[in-house]
Short mmCIF file of C-alpha atoms in Angstrom, two decimals:
data_model
loop_
_atom_site.label_atom_id
_atom_site.label_comp_id
_atom_site.label_asym_id
_atom_site.label_seq_id
_atom_site.Cartn_x
_atom_site.Cartn_y
_atom_site.Cartn_z
CA MET H 1 -2.75 -10.61 119.44
CA LEU H 2 -2.79 -6.90 120.23
CA ASN H 3 -3.15 -6.01 123.87
CA ARG H 4 -5.97 -3.76 125.09
CA LYS H 5 -3.88 -0.58 125.18
CA PHE H 6 -2.63 -1.09 121.64
CA ARG H 7 -6.16 -1.76 120.32
CA HIS H 8 -7.31 1.40 122.06
CA TYR H 9 -4.50 3.35 120.38
CA TRP H 10 -5.53 2.22 116.91
CA THR H 11 -9.16 3.03 117.71
CA LEU H 12 -8.17 6.58 118.63
CA THR H 13 -6.07 6.86 115.48
CA GLY H 14 -9.06 5.83 113.34
CA ILE H 15 -11.25 8.46 114.96
CA LEU H 16 -8.50 11.04 114.53
CA LEU H 17 -8.32 10.47 110.78
CA CYS H 18 -12.10 10.55 110.65
CA CYS H 19 -12.24 13.90 112.45
CA TYR H 20 -9.68 15.48 110.15
CA SER H 21 -11.38 14.16 107.07
CA LEU H 22 -14.65 15.80 108.14
CA ILE H 23 -13.13 19.09 109.28
CA GLY H 24 -10.58 19.53 106.51
CA ALA H 25 -12.85 18.52 103.61
CA GLN H 26 -13.22 20.97 100.75
CA PRO H 27 -16.62 22.62 100.12
CA ASN H 28 -19.30 20.52 98.38
CA THR H 29 -17.66 17.28 99.44
CA SER H 30 -18.46 14.95 102.29
CA VAL H 31 -16.68 12.11 103.97
CA GLU H 32 -18.59 9.67 106.12
CA ILE H 33 -16.63 7.23 108.25
CA PRO H 34 -18.54 5.36 110.97
CA LYS H 35 -17.23 5.59 114.52
CA GLN H 36 -16.09 2.63 116.51
CA GLU H 37 -18.96 1.29 118.63
CA LYS H 38 -17.18 2.30 121.85
CA TYR H 39 -17.36 5.98 120.84
CA GLN H 40 -20.82 6.05 119.21
CA ASN H 41 -22.34 7.99 122.09
CA ARG H 42 -19.32 10.12 122.91
CA VAL H 43 -18.40 13.46 121.35
CA LEU H 44 -14.67 14.15 121.56
CA ALA H 45 -13.28 17.65 121.97
CA SER H 46 -11.72 17.49 118.51
CA GLU H 47 -15.17 16.86 117.00
CA LYS H 48 -16.47 20.05 118.58
CA THR H 49 -13.94 22.14 116.67
CA GLY H 50 -15.70 25.01 114.92
CA ASN H 51 -18.90 24.80 116.99
CA LYS H 52 -17.90 27.88 118.97
CA LYS H 53 -15.57 30.82 118.50
CA PHE H 54 -11.97 30.12 119.39
CA THR H 55 -11.53 32.99 121.83
CA ILE H 56 -8.19 34.09 123.28
CA PRO H 57 -8.88 32.47 126.71
CA LYS H 58 -9.89 29.23 124.97
CA ARG H 59 -6.76 29.30 122.78
CA LEU H 60 -4.53 29.91 125.80
CA TYR H 61 -6.15 27.04 127.70
CA ASN H 62 -5.87 24.58 124.81
CA ASN H 63 -2.29 25.60 124.05
CA THR H 64 -1.19 25.33 127.68
CA VAL H 65 -2.77 21.94 128.33
CA SER H 66 -1.65 20.55 124.95
CA HIS H 67 1.89 21.72 125.52
CA TYR H 68 2.57 20.82 129.15
CA ASN H 69 0.18 17.91 129.79
CA TYR H 70 0.75 16.05 126.55
CA TYR H 71 3.50 17.29 124.23
CA PHE H 72 6.11 17.93 126.93
CA ASN H 73 5.71 14.48 128.45
CA ALA H 74 5.74 12.68 125.09
CA ASN H 75 8.78 14.62 123.85
CA SER H 76 10.64 13.98 127.12
CA LYS H 77 9.91 10.27 126.76
CA LEU H 78 11.40 10.18 123.25
CA ASN H 79 14.47 12.11 124.45
CA ASP H 80 14.91 9.59 127.27
CA ILE H 81 14.71 6.69 124.82
CA ILE H 82 17.38 8.27 122.61
CA ALA H 83 19.56 9.07 125.65
CA ASN H 84 19.37 5.44 126.79
CA ALA H 85 20.30 4.28 123.29
CA LYS H 86 23.35 6.55 123.41
CA LEU H 87 24.43 4.92 126.68
CA GLN H 88 24.35 1.52 124.94
CA HIS H 89 26.50 2.78 122.08
CA LYS H 90 30.24 2.06 122.15
CA GLU H 91 32.62 3.94 119.90
CA ASN H 92 35.46 2.36 117.98
CA TYR H 93 37.78 5.24 117.13
CA ARG H 94 39.98 2.95 115.05
CA GLU H 95 37.25 2.77 112.41
CA LEU H 96 35.02 5.31 110.68
CA LEU H 97 32.47 6.39 113.26
CA PRO H 98 28.76 5.96 112.55
CA PHE H 99 27.07 9.26 111.78
CA TYR H 100 24.90 9.19 114.91
CA ASN H 101 26.05 8.02 118.33
CA TYR H 102 23.06 5.76 118.78
CA SER H 103 21.30 3.06 116.81
CA LEU H 104 17.66 2.87 115.73
CA ASN H 105 17.87 -0.80 116.66
CA GLU H 106 18.15 0.39 120.27
CA THR H 107 15.52 3.14 120.12
CA SER H 108 13.02 0.73 118.56
CA LYS H 109 13.21 -1.34 121.75
CA GLY H 110 11.94 1.56 123.84
CA GLN H 111 8.34 2.26 124.83
CA ILE H 112 7.65 4.37 121.77
CA ASP H 113 4.02 3.19 121.56
CA SER H 114 3.28 5.30 124.62
CA ILE H 115 4.60 8.39 122.79
CA ILE H 116 2.36 7.77 119.78
CA TYR H 117 -0.59 7.15 122.09
CA LYS H 118 0.12 10.41 123.97
CA CYS H 119 0.34 12.41 120.73
CA THR H 120 -2.93 10.91 119.48
CA ALA H 121 -4.69 11.73 122.73
CA GLY H 122 -3.25 15.26 122.68
CA ILE H 123 -4.87 15.87 119.31
CA LEU H 124 -8.20 14.17 119.93
CA LEU H 125 -8.94 15.60 123.34
CA HIS H 126 -8.47 19.25 122.41
CA ASP H 127 -9.74 21.77 119.91
CA LEU H 128 -8.07 21.21 116.55
CA ARG H 129 -7.42 24.93 116.25
CA SER H 130 -4.76 24.61 118.94
CA ASP H 131 -1.28 25.79 117.90
CA TRP H 132 0.21 22.42 118.95
CA VAL H 133 -1.60 20.07 116.57
CA ASP H 134 1.14 20.14 113.93
CA GLN H 135 3.76 19.64 116.65
CA PHE H 136 1.95 16.50 117.81
CA TYR H 137 2.04 15.12 114.27
CA LEU H 138 5.74 15.95 113.91
CA LEU H 139 6.54 14.20 117.18
CA MET H 140 4.41 11.23 116.14
CA GLY H 141 6.31 10.91 112.85
CA ASN H 142 9.62 11.19 114.70
CA ALA H 143 8.51 8.43 117.07
CA TYR H 144 7.60 6.17 114.15
CA LEU H 145 11.01 6.85 112.60
CA HIS H 146 12.81 5.89 115.82
CA ARG H 147 10.66 2.76 116.04
CA LYS H 148 11.89 1.90 112.51
CA ASP H 149 8.30 2.00 111.28
CA PHE H 150 9.36 3.97 108.22
CA ASP H 151 6.14 3.55 106.22
CA SER H 152 4.03 5.01 109.02
CA ALA H 153 6.52 7.85 109.43
CA THR H 154 6.23 8.59 105.71
CA TYR H 155 2.43 8.80 105.94
CA VAL H 156 2.59 11.17 108.92
CA PHE H 157 5.15 13.51 107.32
CA ASN H 158 3.18 13.50 104.05
CA TYR H 159 0.04 14.37 106.00
CA ILE H 160 1.77 17.32 107.68
CA ASN H 161 2.85 18.56 104.25
CA TYR H 162 -0.72 18.30 102.94
CA ALA H 163 -2.82 19.38 105.93
CA PHE H 164 -0.73 22.36 107.02
CA ALA H 165 0.17 23.76 103.61
CA ASN H 166 -1.12 27.17 102.58
CA LYS H 167 -4.72 27.18 101.38
CA GLU H 168 -6.60 29.55 99.13
CA ASP H 169 -10.28 30.01 100.03
CA GLY H 170 -10.20 26.63 101.75
CA TYR H 171 -8.79 24.80 98.73
CA ASP H 172 -5.31 23.33 98.35
CA ILE H 173 -2.93 25.30 96.15
CA PRO H 174 -1.69 22.98 93.37
CA ILE H 175 2.08 22.61 93.32
CA GLY H 176 3.47 24.16 90.17
CA SER H 177 0.59 26.60 89.69
CA ASN H 178 1.12 30.33 89.54
CA VAL H 179 -0.33 30.83 93.01
CA SER H 180 2.37 28.62 94.53
CA SER H 181 4.99 31.12 93.41
CA LYS H 182 5.55 33.58 96.23
CA GLY H 183 6.93 36.87 95.05
CA GLY H 184 7.95 35.32 91.75
CA SER H 185 9.84 32.44 93.39
CA PHE H 186 8.63 28.85 93.35
CA SER H 187 8.35 27.59 96.92
CA VAL H 188 7.22 24.52 98.84
CA SER H 189 8.12 25.85 102.28
CA THR H 190 5.83 27.55 104.75
CA ASP H 191 6.66 31.22 105.15
CA GLU H 192 7.39 31.64 108.86
CA LYS H 193 6.87 35.40 109.04
CA ARG H 194 4.47 35.80 111.94
CA SER H 195 3.15 38.50 114.21
CA PHE H 196 4.90 39.27 117.47
CA TRP H 197 1.99 37.73 119.40
CA LYS H 198 2.22 34.50 117.40
CA LYS H 199 5.96 34.25 118.03
CA ILE H 200 5.63 34.51 121.79
CA SER H 201 2.44 32.47 122.19
CA SER H 202 2.92 29.52 119.83
CA PRO H 203 5.69 27.30 118.45
CA ALA H 204 7.10 27.72 114.96
CA PRO H 205 5.20 25.84 112.22
CA ALA H 206 6.18 22.16 112.11
CA ARG H 207 5.75 21.70 108.37
CA ASN H 208 9.22 22.91 107.34
CA GLU H 209 10.86 20.70 109.94
CA SER H 210 8.80 17.74 108.75
CA PHE H 211 10.53 18.00 105.34
CA LEU H 212 13.88 17.43 107.06
CA MET H 213 12.51 14.52 109.08
CA GLN H 214 11.12 13.03 105.89
CA ALA H 215 14.57 13.34 104.33
CA ARG H 216 16.11 11.40 107.21
CA ASN H 217 13.31 8.86 106.94
CA PHE H 218 14.30 8.32 103.30
CA ILE H 219 18.01 8.06 104.20
CA GLU H 220 17.35 5.41 106.84
CA GLN H 221 15.61 3.36 104.14
CA GLU H 222 18.54 3.87 101.73
CA LYS H 223 16.24 5.90 99.44
CA LEU H 224 19.06 8.32 98.74
CA ASP H 225 17.68 9.72 95.48
CA GLU H 226 14.39 10.72 97.15
CA ALA H 227 16.27 12.33 100.02
CA GLU H 228 18.59 14.16 97.61
CA SER H 229 15.67 15.54 95.61
CA LEU H 230 13.83 16.80 98.69
CA LEU H 231 16.89 18.41 100.25
CA GLN H 232 17.88 20.11 96.98
CA ILE H 233 14.37 21.57 96.64
CA LEU H 234 14.62 22.99 100.15
CA ALA H 235 18.09 24.38 99.47
CA ALA H 236 16.74 26.36 96.51
CA ASP H 237 13.67 27.58 98.40
CA ARG H 238 14.19 31.16 99.54
CA PHE H 239 11.37 30.82 102.08
CA PHE H 240 13.02 27.90 103.85
CA PRO H 241 13.72 29.36 107.33
CA GLU H 242 17.17 30.29 108.53
CA ARG H 243 16.56 28.55 111.87
CA LEU H 244 16.57 25.15 110.13
CA LYS H 245 19.68 25.65 107.98
CA THR H 246 21.98 23.75 110.36
CA GLN H 247 19.48 20.87 110.46
CA TRP H 248 19.46 20.91 106.65
CA HIS H 249 23.28 20.61 106.67
CA GLU H 250 23.02 17.72 109.14
CA GLN H 251 20.68 15.71 106.94
CA TYR H 252 22.62 16.52 103.78
CA ALA H 253 25.85 15.45 105.50
CA TYR H 254 24.14 12.21 106.55
CA LEU H 255 23.01 11.63 102.96
CA LEU H 256 26.53 12.18 101.59
CA TYR H 257 28.00 10.00 104.37
CA LYS H 258 25.70 7.16 103.31
CA ASP H 259 26.60 7.79 99.67
CA LYS H 260 30.33 7.67 100.57
CA LYS H 261 31.00 11.17 99.24
CA TYR H 262 33.34 11.84 102.13
CA ASP H 263 34.75 15.25 101.18
CA SER H 264 31.35 16.92 100.81
CA ALA H 265 29.97 15.02 103.80
CA ALA H 266 32.73 16.45 105.99
CA PHE H 267 32.07 20.00 104.75
CA HIS H 268 28.35 19.88 105.53
CA LEU H 269 28.95 18.11 108.84
CA THR H 270 31.11 21.01 110.02
CA LYS H 271 28.20 23.33 109.18
CA ALA H 272 25.89 21.20 111.33
CA LEU H 273 28.02 21.29 114.51
CA PRO H 274 25.64 23.68 116.37
CA ASN H 275 23.06 20.85 116.31
CA ALA H 276 25.20 18.75 118.67
CA SER H 277 23.55 18.26 122.07
CA ASN H 278 26.72 19.00 124.06
CA ASN H 279 30.44 19.63 123.70
CA GLN H 280 31.35 15.94 123.71
CA GLU H 281 28.93 15.19 120.86
CA MET H 282 30.33 18.19 118.99
CA ALA H 283 33.88 16.87 119.50
CA ARG H 284 32.72 13.48 118.23
CA TRP H 285 31.37 15.08 115.03
CA GLU H 286 34.62 17.03 114.64
CA TYR H 287 36.51 13.73 114.89
CA LEU H 288 34.18 12.20 112.29
CA ALA H 289 34.67 15.21 110.00
CA ALA H 290 38.43 14.72 110.32
CA GLN H 291 38.07 11.02 109.45
CA LEU H 292 36.01 11.92 106.38
CA TYR H 293 38.58 14.49 105.21
CA SER H 294 41.30 11.89 105.73
CA MET H 295 39.40 9.36 103.60
CA ALA H 296 39.10 12.04 100.92
CA ASN H 297 42.93 12.48 101.03
CA LYS H 298 42.66 16.00 102.44
CA ASP H 299 45.20 15.46 105.19
CA SER H 300 45.69 19.10 106.17
CA MET H 301 41.94 19.57 106.73
CA ALA H 302 41.81 16.29 108.64
CA ILE H 303 44.56 17.47 111.00
CA VAL H 304 42.72 20.75 111.63
CA TRP H 305 39.55 18.95 112.70
CA PHE H 306 41.39 16.31 114.77
CA GLU H 307 43.01 19.19 116.67
CA LYS H 308 39.63 20.86 117.21
CA ALA H 309 38.25 17.58 118.57
CA ILE H 310 41.17 17.27 121.01
CA LYS H 311 40.50 20.75 122.42
CA LEU H 312 36.81 20.06 123.01
CA THR H 313 36.60 16.40 124.00
CA THR H 314 36.23 14.97 127.49
CA ASP H 315 36.70 11.41 126.21
CA PRO H 316 40.31 10.20 126.66
CA PHE H 317 39.84 7.55 123.97
CA LEU H 318 38.95 10.20 121.40
CA ASP H 319 41.89 12.35 122.57
CA VAL H 320 44.39 9.49 122.21
CA TYR H 321 43.20 8.32 118.81
CA ALA H 322 43.01 11.87 117.46
CA ARG H 323 46.67 12.36 118.39
CA LEU H 324 47.59 9.06 116.75
CA ASN H 325 45.81 10.11 113.57
CA ILE H 326 47.51 13.51 113.55
CA ALA H 327 50.92 11.92 113.99
CA ALA H 328 50.23 9.50 111.14
CA LEU H 329 49.07 12.30 108.85
CA SER H 330 51.81 14.82 109.72
CA ALA H 331 54.20 14.69 106.80
CA ASP H 332 54.48 10.89 106.85
CA GLY H 333 55.59 10.69 110.46
CA LYS H 334 57.62 13.87 110.63
CA LYS H 335 59.79 13.62 113.75
CA ASP H 336 58.79 16.95 115.30
CA ALA H 337 55.06 16.18 115.03
CA VAL H 338 55.49 12.67 116.42
CA SER H 339 57.65 13.91 119.30
CA PHE H 340 55.11 16.58 120.23
CA HIS H 341 52.17 14.19 120.37
CA LEU H 342 54.25 11.57 122.13
CA SER H 343 55.07 14.07 124.87
CA GLN H 344 51.38 14.99 125.12
CA LEU H 345 50.43 11.33 125.57
CA LEU H 346 53.03 10.81 128.29
CA GLN H 347 51.74 13.87 130.14
CA MET H 348 48.22 12.46 129.94
CA ALA H 349 49.42 9.21 131.51
CA LYS H 350 50.58 11.15 134.59
CA ARG H 351 47.26 12.95 135.15
CA GLU H 352 44.96 11.51 137.76
CA LYS H 353 41.82 11.65 135.62
CA TYR H 354 43.49 9.46 132.97
CA GLN H 355 44.79 6.78 135.36
CA ALA H 356 42.16 4.26 134.22
CA PHE H 357 43.26 4.70 130.58
CA ARG H 358 47.02 4.28 130.97
CA ASP H 359 47.00 0.95 129.11
CA LEU H 360 45.57 2.66 126.03
CA ILE H 361 47.77 5.76 126.38
CA TYR H 362 51.02 3.76 126.58
CA TYR H 363 49.88 1.59 123.68
CA ALA H 364 49.31 4.75 121.61
CA ALA H 365 52.75 6.01 122.65
CA ALA H 366 54.22 2.70 121.50
CA GLU H 367 52.59 3.07 118.09
CA LEU H 368 54.20 6.51 117.70
CA ALA H 369 57.57 5.05 118.70
CA MET H 370 57.08 2.26 116.17
CA SER H 371 56.42 4.84 113.44
CA GLN H 372 59.89 6.24 114.18
CA LYS H 373 61.40 2.70 114.22
CA ASN H 374 62.40 3.15 117.85
CA TYR H 375 61.63 -0.45 118.81
CA PRO H 376 63.25 -0.49 122.28
CA MET H 377 61.18 2.55 123.31
CA ALA H 378 58.05 0.96 121.84
CA GLY H 379 58.73 -2.23 123.83
CA ASN H 380 59.11 -0.20 127.03
CA TYR H 381 55.75 1.53 126.52
CA LEU H 382 54.05 -1.76 125.62
CA ASN H 383 55.32 -3.35 128.82
CA LYS H 384 53.74 -0.47 130.74
CA SER H 385 50.53 -0.87 128.75
CA ILE H 386 50.32 -4.53 129.76
CA LEU H 387 51.23 -3.72 133.37
CA PHE H 388 48.46 -1.15 133.77
CA ASN H 389 45.82 -3.19 131.94
CA GLU H 390 43.36 -4.61 134.45
CA LYS H 391 39.99 -5.19 132.76
CA ASN H 392 40.53 -4.86 129.03
CA PRO H 393 41.60 -8.21 127.52
CA GLU H 394 41.11 -6.96 123.94
CA GLN H 395 43.54 -4.10 124.50
CA LYS H 396 45.98 -6.44 126.27
CA ALA H 397 45.93 -8.75 123.24
CA ARG H 398 46.77 -5.79 120.97
CA SER H 399 49.65 -4.81 123.26
CA PHE H 400 51.10 -8.35 123.22
CA PHE H 401 50.79 -8.53 119.44
CA LEU H 402 52.57 -5.20 118.92
CA LEU H 403 55.19 -6.17 121.49
CA SER H 404 55.94 -9.36 119.55
CA GLU H 405 56.25 -7.31 116.35
CA ALA H 406 58.62 -4.85 118.03
CA SER H 407 60.69 -7.75 119.40
CA TYR H 408 60.96 -9.35 115.98
CA LEU H 409 61.93 -6.11 114.30
CA GLN H 410 64.76 -5.45 116.74
CA LYS H 411 65.96 -9.05 116.28
CA ASN H 412 65.51 -9.94 119.94
CA THR H 413 62.61 -12.27 119.31
CA LEU H 414 61.29 -13.43 122.69
CA LYS H 415 63.37 -11.70 125.35
CA PRO H 416 60.86 -8.90 126.18
CA LEU H 417 58.04 -11.47 126.28
CA ARG H 418 59.56 -13.95 128.72
CA GLN H 419 58.48 -12.06 131.83
CA TRP H 420 54.84 -12.37 130.69
CA ILE H 421 54.89 -16.11 129.87
CA VAL H 422 53.33 -18.23 132.62
#
């Protein structure tokens, strides 16, 4: 049973579609959809669109209220939901990282209905000639995507493509016709060349960005062929805006990641790095790019990107595992490379900010010693790892296991373990 707020949301959505059907209809056609009884005697602001001239003061008022009273709050809410999902996410640097550092399973638990409701109200309660209507639809589709309501997201993104496409004398321009060829080039994108006033007073058109969101929507559903087709069309479109090129690389990298084409996925991911929200997320993507190059047997490229991740990261776990990966990839355990990274790990263990991670650092040092068959040194580091481990039983179990292996290999089976047996 839907609660009152949710019923009210669907009522507003029905009126919204009704309003757009009436306003956006082509000449000599009519669409009649009866209102809900609750709104029979009420005329919404969106229904008044076109009754009066849309003067500059009226445009400024509608844009300001739409932006700061509705869009800003709804967008902030979605960002908060994603941020909370990131806090729930735990990385395992021993395995291939997921492409994004949050799960849609977590975002779908958030109060996304309130975002959709806010977007719907932002459209209905203001003149439809506002410059923020397409932004509301884009945010609504993004909210549906993060709620894992992929069908609804598809409908919204398709609607943006249809409703905000270029028109000719009020009619839609058929795709594939001569008039859809701009300057001799076939195009599906919206040309974003705008006047100076438009650039400073209104956001960029949302339609081009909706194509990218639709591509991700397809990828999340494992519809990789549909996503590939859409992204390839955009790549060949000379009117696709430069500002969205890094987002295009991000979605194409995600597609190739899902399709297990690791070499190409890594290349496009490195082109998408400016999309990272902060330096730590950029370092995480650099680490993932290195993993992908490693899986494609491009060890030299993998080492380059592991080193970049080390320079940028603030996460000691990422730092440690990046060094382990570099040592493993450096000429099959070349002594100089292993010695360098071993010394770096031991220096980290002495720094105050890494005190809480000494169990992991000494374990990593032991793995490097093991790669050089220096079993006594490995046992020494593993003893330190166990000593400094306070609240990580999983890591302690790994340390004991590796210690037993080191003991066996140096033919001194249980001697190093006796001090730990209770």
